[in-house]
Every structure is written in structure tokens, then in C-alpha cells.
Amino acid sequence: MKVLLINPSIREWSRPNVAPLGLMYIASVLRDSGHEVEIMDINAFRWDHDEVEERISKADFDLVGIGAIVTVYKYVKWLVSVLKKYHPGRKIIVGGSVGTSIPRIVLEKAGADICCIGEGEVTAREVVECLQRGGDLSKVDGIWYRAEDGSIQQTPPRAPIADLDSIPFPAWDLVPMDIYLRNPVGAPNRNKWIDGSVGEDTVLSMNLSATRGCPYQCIYCYHDFMGQKYRHRSPGNIIAEMKELRDRYEVPYFHFVDDEFCLKKNFVFEFCEGVVKEFGKTVTWGCSGRVNLMTEEMIRTMSMSGCVLLAYGIESGSQKMLDIMKKKVTVEQAKEAIGLTIKHIGWADCSFIVGLPGETRETAQETVDFCKETGLKPEVIFFATPYPGTELYDIALRDGKIKDEEQYILNLGEQGEEVRVNFTHMSDEELVEVQESMISELDAWNKIKHPEAR
């Protein structure tokens, strides 16, 4: 079958710098199964609506898949309408966090035909094969779909992919790699919260994924593998991908976009050993860490193998707030991890959240004091934003703070830009003043507001 995969536009005020790995993995799996695949990368090229509509009108495909995060639901809904206009007989599959977290809304309100829940590689292949032979979608695990009678049906959850090494490398040839390579991700992207602009001497970079799943249950956090067992690729498989990227595209910096790269210490040490053996000191890389998992030996080893960025979601310098958000860390663990990271890597890339339930001016001041004590300049200070599929979203629904779910999701945008739901006893204006004061006093990166992101 001819399969068209679409990557919608996101964060249009900044340059496109994160290659759509989810769609690229699915494209590789489908090609290996004998299907003809094309990726329409709207985000990379930043076509306007007229250009997108013209390209869709001329597209030749048997079925189409859209992969996106929930904050671009409004764009996805528009895409579905355009696809239905020009290709009314073609099935539309939606995946990523928008399909996984709000499948009923995507099917009932946006008009898609199928939602792929969670990991998409095996599910997408089975859906395509099922539609190709005119089979029964109820036999495909891991989807929601609209039945012939118009009802919304849900199949059993799909078992997580046990062997991540079995997934082929992403289909780099189907996206404009020159755009992604030259718009930096991770450590080289110091203008991330301005416009993502780069200097002439900025190194090429590429995002990778080494692990899936997270055992923690922070109330604000959503990811595509929620509730699934933590898994990681073998270090050898990851390094083979890095080597191919270096050989084919001369990539010297690799950024891992995983939620919990550092969960398994043995994995981290083996990976670092493999990087040194394969690349010596010719590559650098970055990833996320978690303050309760880090040790000096681990951070030192990571640094010696080329790690130049360790990103932490610190979220707050108040133990009260850390407990409320179920972070399962202490302020002292955060201080120690930041100190060790600065000692061995030179800096710590940290984000914070303001405005969760229980937040006050006093708890916000604790975060300011924490940053000053640790010598930390935050990358970003977000407003607490409830996303579908999180406990925080359930709290917002329970407390009547979200009246119309689809309308709320249509208005979602950059979480640091605007108060979407206020969980505090402060007014919206007071909460904005607190956040802006924190950003100014701590010299955080996200000083600029982007009206088009609202």
C-alpha cells in the first residue's frame, strides 16, 4: 500500500530542530514490510495552510497517518478536514500523544478514523495490513476506531515491544535531514526559547531515542509510554546508529530525547564505555537525568565519554511542592546532583514549574533561593499546564477548571507562555507576575513571549 505520513507544524516561532522519530520509525517498519511510504514534513518546511492544502490535494496514497503531540490538536483537526475534503475514501490514522491521550475527541470531534495508542511500530504495520486485506480492525490490539455503524470501538492494549533493538533505524532519507541537522537540538541550542537561531560555527546535531517508559508518576507529566515497563536498547545498537549518522551525515553531537536515560546504571556505564571505544573524543552527546539517580561516578563517566549536557526537571526548590507533584525526590538530592553536574560537565540544564496546586509566593521564593544557592540559571520556568492523560488534568476536570475538553485542548500552546489553568489561590495576574519575576531575577532563558504561540 501507499502510505502517507504527515508531521504537522509545531512551535512555528522557532526553527524546526527535532526530527519526527516516531513517524520515521514507523516508516522504516512499513517499508521493511513492503509498503511504499512518504513523509510529508510540514514542520520542517513550514508551508502555510494554502501550500499544505495544495500538496494534500495532489497527494497519491491509500491511507494516511498523522503523528503529533496534543498541543497541536487544532492543527491536526484542520489537517483531517483537508484530507477528508480531497480524499474522502481514505482512512486517516492519528498517533503520538494526541491520538493516545484523547482518542475519543480525535475520532468524534476531529473526524479521524483510527487512533494508534502508545507505541506505533507494530500497531501501524498491523493496521495497514488489516486494511489492505479488508480485515477486521477489532482484531488489532492498541487502537480506537470508528466502526461501520459510527460507534467508537476500543481494542485491548498492545503489549510493549520487548526488544527495542528489533526496531529498524529511523527512515532518515524520508525527511529533510539538512534542516534538522543544522537547526540544533540539545546543548548547541542556546537560543531555544528565543527563535532557535544558530551561528555559523554551530555543530550539526541529531535527536535519538535509547529508552522507553518511566516508572515515576509525577502528576504533571505525560509521555507516550505511560504505564509501560521501562526498556532500553542495547548500547551496541545505539552506538551503531550514532556511527551511521556520523558516517552518513557527519553528525558530531547526539541528543537523547528519552524521559529516563539514566534509570539503569549498568546501561549508562556500558554505553559510555562503548562511546569511548568507538569514537574516542570525536563526538559529544546530551540526555536527561534524574536527581535521585545520579552519582558522582556516573556523572564523571558520562562526562569523560563526551556528555556535555545533563538536563534535569527540577521543577521546584520547595519540598512541599515536590511532594505535591509526586516527584519522589528531595531538595537535597537536587542540590547534590546539580553540584556534581556543574563540577564535571560545567553546567546543569534545568527546568522549573510554577503554579501547581499548593503553590504560593513563599514556595516560589523557595525556588528562587534554591537557584541562587546552587548558582543555577534555569533554562525555563513553565506554568503548570494540565495535559490529557495526567493526574493534573484529572484534578482540573474534577475541580471544574476545564468546562469543555475539546475547547481547552484547541487552545493549548506553549506551556510557559500563558496560564491555561490556575490551580493556586493567586489571581492569574499575580501568577504571571510571580513567573515573570522569577525569570527576571534568575536570568532564565525563556524571557520572550511569543504571541503566535497563544
Short mmCIF file of C-alpha atoms in Angstrom, two decimals:
data_model
loop_
_atom_site.label_atom_id
_atom_site.label_comp_id
_atom_site.label_asym_id
_atom_site.label_seq_id
_atom_site.Cartn_x
_atom_site.Cartn_y
_atom_site.Cartn_z
CA MET A 1 0.00 0.00 0.00
CA LYS A 2 0.96 3.63 -0.47
CA VAL A 3 1.17 5.21 2.96
CA LEU A 4 1.47 8.95 3.55
CA LEU A 5 2.77 10.01 6.97
CA ILE A 6 2.34 13.65 8.00
CA ASN A 7 4.37 15.62 10.52
CA PRO A 8 2.32 18.73 11.46
CA SER A 9 3.83 22.11 12.15
CA ILE A 10 4.70 22.91 15.78
CA ARG A 11 6.24 25.85 17.64
CA GLU A 12 6.33 27.95 14.49
CA TRP A 13 8.12 30.81 16.24
CA SER A 14 11.23 28.65 16.48
CA ARG A 15 13.23 26.72 13.92
CA PRO A 16 12.43 23.04 13.31
CA ASN A 17 15.13 21.10 15.15
CA VAL A 18 13.66 17.80 16.32
CA ALA A 19 13.31 15.14 13.65
CA PRO A 20 9.98 13.23 13.92
CA LEU A 21 11.43 9.96 15.21
CA GLY A 22 8.04 8.32 15.79
CA LEU A 23 6.99 8.69 12.16
CA MET A 24 10.49 7.81 10.95
CA TYR A 25 10.48 4.54 12.92
CA ILE A 26 7.03 3.66 11.58
CA ALA A 27 8.15 4.49 8.04
CA SER A 28 11.09 2.09 8.36
CA VAL A 29 8.87 -0.69 9.70
CA LEU A 30 6.31 -0.23 6.93
CA ARG A 31 8.97 -0.16 4.21
CA ASP A 32 10.51 -3.33 5.58
CA SER A 33 7.04 -4.88 5.25
CA GLY A 34 6.88 -3.99 1.57
CA HIS A 35 4.82 -0.80 1.65
CA GLU A 36 5.56 2.43 -0.21
CA VAL A 37 5.99 5.25 2.30
CA GLU A 38 6.28 9.02 2.04
CA ILE A 39 6.64 11.56 4.86
CA MET A 40 5.08 14.98 4.31
CA ASP A 41 7.14 17.03 6.76
CA ILE A 42 5.14 20.22 7.20
CA ASN A 43 7.08 21.16 10.32
CA ALA A 44 10.42 21.07 8.56
CA PHE A 45 9.38 23.16 5.57
CA ARG A 46 6.87 25.39 7.40
CA TRP A 47 4.45 25.56 4.48
CA ASP A 48 1.45 27.80 5.05
CA HIS A 49 -2.09 26.43 5.01
CA ASP A 50 -2.60 27.09 1.30
CA GLU A 51 0.59 25.23 0.37
CA VAL A 52 -0.31 22.30 2.63
CA GLU A 53 -3.79 22.08 1.15
CA GLU A 54 -2.41 22.14 -2.40
CA ARG A 55 0.08 19.37 -1.61
CA ILE A 56 -2.59 17.23 0.04
CA SER A 57 -4.92 17.72 -2.93
CA LYS A 58 -2.23 16.31 -5.25
CA ALA A 59 -1.00 13.55 -2.94
CA ASP A 60 -1.33 9.93 -4.04
CA PHE A 61 -1.85 7.46 -1.17
CA ASP A 62 -4.02 4.63 0.03
CA LEU A 63 -4.08 5.68 3.67
CA VAL A 64 -2.57 8.43 5.79
CA GLY A 65 -1.08 8.63 9.27
CA ILE A 66 -0.59 11.78 11.35
CA GLY A 67 1.80 11.81 14.30
CA ALA A 68 1.66 14.72 16.72
CA ILE A 69 1.69 15.90 20.32
CA VAL A 70 -1.52 17.04 21.93
CA THR A 71 -0.66 20.75 21.84
CA VAL A 72 -1.12 20.76 18.05
CA TYR A 73 -4.57 19.15 18.15
CA LYS A 74 -6.03 22.25 16.49
CA TYR A 75 -3.70 21.80 13.53
CA VAL A 76 -4.40 18.07 13.37
CA LYS A 77 -8.15 18.74 13.28
CA TRP A 78 -7.64 21.10 10.36
CA LEU A 79 -5.44 18.55 8.58
CA VAL A 80 -8.11 15.86 8.94
CA SER A 81 -10.70 18.18 7.40
CA VAL A 82 -8.44 18.89 4.40
CA LEU A 83 -7.68 15.20 3.93
CA LYS A 84 -11.40 14.36 4.05
CA LYS A 85 -12.12 17.13 1.53
CA TYR A 86 -9.75 15.82 -1.14
CA HIS A 87 -9.55 12.12 -0.26
CA PRO A 88 -12.90 11.22 1.35
CA GLY A 89 -12.45 7.48 0.87
CA ARG A 90 -9.03 7.21 2.52
CA LYS A 91 -8.62 6.13 6.14
CA ILE A 92 -6.91 8.56 8.49
CA ILE A 93 -4.84 7.23 11.41
CA VAL A 94 -3.69 9.54 14.20
CA GLY A 95 -0.92 8.64 16.66
CA GLY A 96 1.52 10.24 19.04
CA SER A 97 0.31 11.85 22.25
CA VAL A 98 -2.66 13.48 20.51
CA GLY A 99 -4.00 10.10 19.39
CA THR A 100 -3.00 8.32 22.59
CA SER A 101 -4.28 10.80 25.17
CA ILE A 102 -7.55 11.96 23.57
CA PRO A 103 -8.64 9.22 21.15
CA ARG A 104 -12.38 9.79 21.62
CA ILE A 105 -12.07 13.51 20.88
CA VAL A 106 -9.84 12.84 17.85
CA LEU A 107 -12.39 10.38 16.45
CA GLU A 108 -15.62 12.15 17.39
CA LYS A 109 -14.65 15.81 17.06
CA ALA A 110 -11.76 15.86 14.57
CA GLY A 111 -13.17 13.09 12.37
CA ALA A 112 -10.20 10.73 12.17
CA ASP A 113 -10.90 7.05 11.57
CA ILE A 114 -8.34 5.28 13.77
CA CYS A 115 -6.18 6.25 16.74
CA CYS A 116 -2.99 4.35 17.44
CA ILE A 117 -2.40 4.13 21.21
CA GLY A 118 1.17 4.27 22.54
CA GLU A 119 3.96 2.58 20.61
CA GLY A 120 3.13 2.67 16.94
CA GLU A 121 5.60 0.46 15.10
CA VAL A 122 3.80 -2.89 15.38
CA THR A 123 0.31 -1.42 15.59
CA ALA A 124 0.74 0.68 12.44
CA ARG A 125 2.00 -2.31 10.49
CA GLU A 126 -0.94 -4.45 11.60
CA VAL A 127 -3.47 -1.69 10.84
CA VAL A 128 -2.06 -1.23 7.32
CA GLU A 129 -2.08 -4.97 6.69
CA CYS A 130 -5.60 -5.28 8.07
CA LEU A 131 -6.94 -2.51 5.83
CA GLN A 132 -5.06 -3.92 2.84
CA ARG A 133 -6.81 -7.25 3.08
CA GLY A 134 -10.16 -5.81 4.17
CA GLY A 135 -9.83 -7.38 7.61
CA ASP A 136 -11.45 -6.75 10.97
CA LEU A 137 -9.92 -3.86 12.93
CA SER A 138 -11.28 -5.31 16.15
CA LYS A 139 -8.54 -7.92 15.88
CA VAL A 140 -5.77 -5.28 16.00
CA ASP A 141 -4.60 -4.50 19.52
CA GLY A 142 -3.77 -0.98 20.62
CA ILE A 143 -6.28 1.11 18.68
CA TRP A 144 -9.50 3.07 18.93
CA TYR A 145 -11.52 3.23 15.72
CA ARG A 146 -14.85 4.23 14.25
CA ALA A 147 -16.88 1.18 13.30
CA GLU A 148 -19.10 0.98 10.21
CA ASP A 149 -22.14 1.85 12.32
CA GLY A 150 -20.42 5.03 13.51
CA SER A 151 -19.75 3.81 17.03
CA ILE A 152 -16.37 4.27 18.69
CA GLN A 153 -14.65 0.99 19.49
CA GLN A 154 -11.56 0.24 21.57
CA THR A 155 -9.36 -2.85 21.32
CA PRO A 156 -7.19 -4.32 24.10
CA PRO A 157 -3.90 -2.50 24.85
CA ARG A 158 -0.89 -3.64 22.88
CA ALA A 159 1.92 -5.32 24.76
CA PRO A 160 5.06 -3.16 24.81
CA ILE A 161 7.81 -4.05 22.36
CA ALA A 162 10.19 -6.14 24.48
CA ASP A 163 13.22 -5.96 22.19
CA LEU A 164 13.76 -2.36 21.10
CA ASP A 165 16.78 -3.49 19.04
CA SER A 166 14.30 -5.23 16.73
CA ILE A 167 13.04 -1.84 15.51
CA PRO A 168 14.94 -0.67 12.40
CA PHE A 169 16.74 2.68 12.46
CA PRO A 170 14.62 5.72 11.57
CA ALA A 171 13.99 6.48 7.88
CA TRP A 172 16.33 9.45 7.72
CA ASP A 173 16.07 9.57 3.93
CA LEU A 174 12.37 10.45 4.08
CA VAL A 175 12.83 13.77 5.92
CA PRO A 176 14.93 16.82 5.00
CA MET A 177 17.90 15.94 7.19
CA ASP A 178 19.81 19.10 6.27
CA ILE A 179 17.14 21.17 8.05
CA TYR A 180 17.21 19.10 11.22
CA LEU A 181 20.99 18.72 11.29
CA ARG A 182 21.62 22.45 11.03
CA ASN A 183 18.93 23.59 13.49
CA PRO A 184 20.48 22.45 16.75
CA VAL A 185 18.87 20.27 19.39
CA GLY A 186 20.22 19.89 22.92
CA ALA A 187 23.46 21.50 24.08
CA PRO A 188 24.17 23.61 20.96
CA ASN A 189 20.68 25.17 21.08
CA ARG A 190 21.26 28.10 23.44
CA ASN A 191 18.60 30.22 21.67
CA LYS A 192 15.92 27.57 22.19
CA TRP A 193 13.44 29.92 23.87
CA ILE A 194 14.07 32.82 21.51
CA ASP A 195 13.88 31.52 17.96
CA GLY A 196 16.32 28.60 17.80
CA SER A 197 18.72 30.63 15.67
CA VAL A 198 22.29 29.45 15.21
CA GLY A 199 25.71 30.81 14.47
CA GLU A 200 27.90 29.80 11.57
CA ASP A 201 30.07 27.66 13.83
CA THR A 202 27.18 25.68 15.37
CA VAL A 203 27.80 21.93 15.13
CA LEU A 204 25.44 19.54 13.37
CA SER A 205 23.17 17.66 15.75
CA MET A 206 20.53 14.94 15.72
CA ASN A 207 17.97 13.63 18.21
CA LEU A 208 17.87 9.92 19.10
CA SER A 209 15.86 7.68 21.39
CA ALA A 210 17.56 5.00 23.52
CA THR A 211 14.91 4.11 26.11
CA ARG A 212 11.15 3.95 26.56
CA GLY A 213 8.96 4.08 29.63
CA CYS A 214 9.20 5.72 33.05
CA PRO A 215 8.37 4.17 36.43
CA TYR A 216 7.60 7.52 38.08
CA GLN A 217 4.15 9.07 38.25
CA CYS A 218 4.60 12.83 38.54
CA ILE A 219 1.15 14.44 38.41
CA TYR A 220 2.01 16.88 35.60
CA CYS A 221 3.93 14.61 33.22
CA TYR A 222 2.65 12.97 30.05
CA HIS A 223 4.65 10.73 27.73
CA ASP A 224 3.68 8.23 25.04
CA PHE A 225 4.81 5.19 27.02
CA MET A 226 2.93 5.85 30.25
CA GLY A 227 2.17 2.72 32.22
CA GLN A 228 4.63 0.65 30.19
CA LYS A 229 7.65 -1.13 31.58
CA TYR A 230 10.96 0.69 31.25
CA ARG A 231 13.05 -0.70 28.41
CA HIS A 232 16.27 0.31 26.72
CA ARG A 233 18.08 -0.55 23.53
CA SER A 234 21.40 -2.32 23.84
CA PRO A 235 24.36 0.09 23.99
CA GLY A 236 25.79 -1.58 20.89
CA ASN A 237 22.64 -0.91 18.90
CA ILE A 238 22.59 2.74 19.95
CA ILE A 239 26.24 3.24 19.10
CA ALA A 240 25.68 1.58 15.70
CA GLU A 241 23.01 4.21 14.99
CA MET A 242 25.35 7.00 16.12
CA LYS A 243 28.08 5.62 13.85
CA GLU A 244 25.75 5.51 10.87
CA LEU A 245 24.64 9.08 11.50
CA ARG A 246 28.26 10.20 11.78
CA ASP A 247 29.30 8.32 8.65
CA ARG A 248 26.33 9.40 6.52
CA TYR A 249 25.76 12.93 7.79
CA GLU A 250 28.94 13.83 9.73
CA VAL A 251 26.98 14.35 12.97
CA PRO A 252 29.26 15.21 15.93
CA TYR A 253 26.56 15.88 18.60
CA PHE A 254 23.79 13.44 19.58
CA HIS A 255 20.87 14.34 21.81
CA PHE A 256 18.80 11.67 23.54
CA VAL A 257 15.18 12.73 23.99
CA ASP A 258 14.27 9.99 26.48
CA ASP A 259 12.41 10.60 29.73
CA GLU A 260 14.75 8.42 31.80
CA PHE A 261 18.08 7.81 30.08
CA CYS A 262 19.87 7.31 33.42
CA LEU A 263 17.48 4.90 35.15
CA LYS A 264 19.71 1.82 34.79
CA LYS A 265 23.27 2.50 35.93
CA ASN A 266 24.79 -0.55 34.24
CA PHE A 267 23.27 0.54 30.93
CA VAL A 268 24.75 4.04 31.29
CA PHE A 269 28.24 2.76 32.15
CA GLU A 270 28.22 0.24 29.29
CA PHE A 271 27.03 2.89 26.86
CA CYS A 272 29.76 5.32 27.94
CA GLU A 273 32.40 2.63 27.57
CA GLY A 274 31.15 1.86 24.08
CA VAL A 275 31.17 5.52 23.03
CA VAL A 276 34.78 5.94 24.12
CA LYS A 277 35.80 2.73 22.35
CA GLU A 278 34.04 3.62 19.10
CA PHE A 279 34.51 7.38 18.89
CA GLY A 280 37.24 8.36 21.32
CA LYS A 281 36.82 12.08 21.84
CA THR A 282 35.34 12.88 18.42
CA VAL A 283 31.65 13.10 19.43
CA THR A 284 29.60 14.76 22.18
CA TRP A 285 26.14 13.98 23.45
CA GLY A 286 23.43 15.00 25.90
CA CYS A 287 20.50 13.47 27.74
CA SER A 288 18.15 13.92 30.68
CA GLY A 289 18.99 12.86 34.22
CA ARG A 290 17.03 12.46 37.45
CA VAL A 291 18.46 13.89 40.64
CA ASN A 292 17.75 10.83 42.81
CA LEU A 293 19.53 8.53 40.33
CA MET A 294 22.77 10.40 39.80
CA THR A 295 26.10 9.56 41.43
CA GLU A 296 29.44 11.27 41.07
CA GLU A 297 30.91 8.18 39.42
CA MET A 298 28.12 8.13 36.84
CA ILE A 299 28.35 11.82 36.02
CA ARG A 300 32.15 11.69 35.81
CA THR A 301 31.99 8.68 33.49
CA MET A 302 29.37 10.36 31.30
CA SER A 303 31.50 13.49 31.06
CA MET A 304 34.61 11.51 30.12
CA SER A 305 32.67 9.83 27.30
CA GLY A 306 31.63 13.15 25.75
CA CYS A 307 28.44 14.08 27.63
CA VAL A 308 28.19 17.87 27.56
CA LEU A 309 24.58 18.24 28.69
CA LEU A 310 22.62 16.75 31.57
CA ALA A 311 19.08 18.10 31.73
CA TYR A 312 17.02 17.92 34.92
CA GLY A 313 13.37 18.63 35.51
CA ILE A 314 13.97 20.10 38.96
CA GLU A 315 10.50 21.71 38.95
CA SER A 316 10.72 23.35 42.40
CA GLY A 317 13.05 24.25 45.21
CA SER A 318 10.25 23.65 47.72
CA GLN A 319 9.96 20.23 49.32
CA LYS A 320 6.26 20.87 49.84
CA MET A 321 5.78 21.33 46.10
CA LEU A 322 7.97 18.36 45.18
CA ASP A 323 5.81 16.17 47.41
CA ILE A 324 2.56 17.55 45.98
CA MET A 325 3.69 16.79 42.43
CA LYS A 326 4.79 13.27 43.50
CA LYS A 327 8.29 13.86 42.20
CA LYS A 328 9.78 11.37 44.70
CA VAL A 329 12.96 13.40 45.16
CA THR A 330 14.27 15.75 47.82
CA VAL A 331 15.63 19.26 47.60
CA GLU A 332 18.94 17.98 48.96
CA GLN A 333 19.19 15.37 46.19
CA ALA A 334 18.62 18.13 43.65
CA LYS A 335 21.32 20.32 45.19
CA GLU A 336 23.81 17.45 45.18
CA ALA A 337 23.07 16.40 41.59
CA ILE A 338 23.36 19.96 40.31
CA GLY A 339 26.63 20.49 42.18
CA LEU A 340 28.14 17.30 40.76
CA THR A 341 26.90 18.10 37.27
CA ILE A 342 28.41 21.58 37.34
CA LYS A 343 31.65 20.11 38.73
CA HIS A 344 32.10 17.55 35.96
CA ILE A 345 30.16 18.97 32.99
CA GLY A 346 30.41 22.68 33.66
CA TRP A 347 26.71 23.49 33.80
CA ALA A 348 23.32 21.95 34.53
CA ASP A 349 20.35 22.41 32.19
CA CYS A 350 17.32 22.71 34.49
CA SER A 351 13.62 23.45 34.11
CA PHE A 352 11.05 24.50 36.70
CA ILE A 353 7.28 24.66 37.04
CA VAL A 354 5.28 27.34 38.84
CA GLY A 355 1.57 27.23 39.60
CA LEU A 356 0.85 23.66 40.68
CA PRO A 357 -1.77 23.07 43.40
CA GLY A 358 -0.46 24.48 46.67
CA GLU A 359 1.91 26.98 45.04
CA THR A 360 2.27 30.28 46.90
CA ARG A 361 4.56 33.26 46.70
CA GLU A 362 6.51 31.64 49.52
CA THR A 363 7.06 28.33 47.69
CA ALA A 364 8.03 30.23 44.53
CA GLN A 365 10.55 32.17 46.60
CA GLU A 366 11.97 28.86 47.82
CA THR A 367 12.70 28.01 44.19
CA VAL A 368 14.42 31.36 43.68
CA ASP A 369 16.51 30.81 46.81
CA PHE A 370 17.35 27.27 45.65
CA CYS A 371 18.64 28.52 42.30
CA LYS A 372 20.73 31.24 43.90
CA GLU A 373 22.22 28.79 46.39
CA THR A 374 23.20 26.33 43.67
CA GLY A 375 24.38 29.01 41.23
CA LEU A 376 21.77 27.88 38.73
CA LYS A 377 20.40 29.84 35.77
CA PRO A 378 17.21 27.99 34.74
CA GLU A 379 16.65 27.11 31.12
CA VAL A 380 12.92 27.64 31.52
CA ILE A 381 10.23 28.28 34.13
CA PHE A 382 6.95 26.85 32.89
CA PHE A 383 3.42 27.49 34.03
CA ALA A 384 1.82 24.30 35.35
CA THR A 385 -0.31 23.02 32.48
CA PRO A 386 -2.68 20.05 32.72
CA TYR A 387 -2.34 17.71 29.76
CA PRO A 388 -4.80 14.91 28.98
CA GLY A 389 -3.66 11.62 30.47
CA THR A 390 -2.07 13.20 33.55
CA GLU A 391 -3.28 13.30 37.13
CA LEU A 392 -3.15 17.09 36.96
CA TYR A 393 -5.65 17.01 34.09
CA ASP A 394 -7.96 14.78 36.14
CA ILE A 395 -7.71 17.27 39.02
CA ALA A 396 -8.63 20.13 36.66
CA LEU A 397 -11.68 18.19 35.42
CA ARG A 398 -12.69 17.19 38.95
CA ASP A 399 -12.50 20.76 40.19
CA GLY A 400 -14.42 22.16 37.25
CA LYS A 401 -11.47 24.14 35.92
CA ILE A 402 -11.92 22.66 32.44
CA LYS A 403 -15.50 23.06 31.25
CA ASP A 404 -15.21 21.99 27.61
CA GLU A 405 -12.42 19.50 26.98
CA GLU A 406 -12.11 19.97 23.24
CA GLN A 407 -12.16 23.75 23.50
CA TYR A 408 -9.47 23.63 26.18
CA ILE A 409 -7.28 21.36 24.03
CA LEU A 410 -7.83 23.54 20.96
CA ASN A 411 -6.36 26.44 22.93
CA LEU A 412 -3.30 24.60 24.24
CA GLY A 413 0.01 26.15 23.31
CA GLU A 414 3.48 26.70 24.73
CA GLN A 415 3.15 25.90 28.43
CA GLY A 416 5.49 28.63 29.58
CA GLU A 417 3.63 31.35 27.71
CA GLU A 418 0.25 31.61 29.38
CA VAL A 419 -1.76 30.47 32.39
CA ARG A 420 -4.10 27.83 30.94
CA VAL A 421 -5.49 26.63 34.28
CA ASN A 422 -4.81 28.32 37.61
CA PHE A 423 -4.50 25.82 40.47
CA THR A 424 -3.35 28.40 43.03
CA HIS A 425 -5.14 30.90 45.25
CA MET A 426 -3.38 33.71 43.39
CA SER A 427 -5.13 35.54 40.57
CA ASP A 428 -3.93 34.87 37.03
CA GLU A 429 -2.29 38.28 37.02
CA GLU A 430 -0.46 37.55 40.28
CA LEU A 431 0.74 34.17 39.00
CA VAL A 432 2.06 35.75 35.81
CA GLU A 433 3.83 38.40 37.87
CA VAL A 434 5.43 35.69 40.04
CA GLN A 435 6.67 33.77 37.00
CA GLU A 436 7.99 36.84 35.22
CA SER A 437 9.72 37.99 38.40
CA MET A 438 11.39 34.58 38.77
CA ILE A 439 12.53 34.61 35.15
CA SER A 440 13.98 38.09 35.52
CA GLU A 441 15.64 37.56 38.89
CA LEU A 442 17.20 34.23 37.90
CA ASP A 443 18.01 35.23 34.31
CA ALA A 444 16.14 32.22 32.91
CA TRP A 445 16.28 31.62 29.18
CA ASN A 446 12.56 31.96 28.42
CA LYS A 447 12.28 35.75 28.75
CA ILE A 448 10.48 36.34 25.46
CA LYS A 449 6.75 35.83 25.00
CA HIS A 450 5.61 34.61 21.60
CA PRO A 451 2.07 35.89 20.85
CA GLU A 452 1.68 33.46 17.96
CA ALA A 453 2.13 30.57 20.43
CA ARG A 454 -1.00 31.51 22.37
#
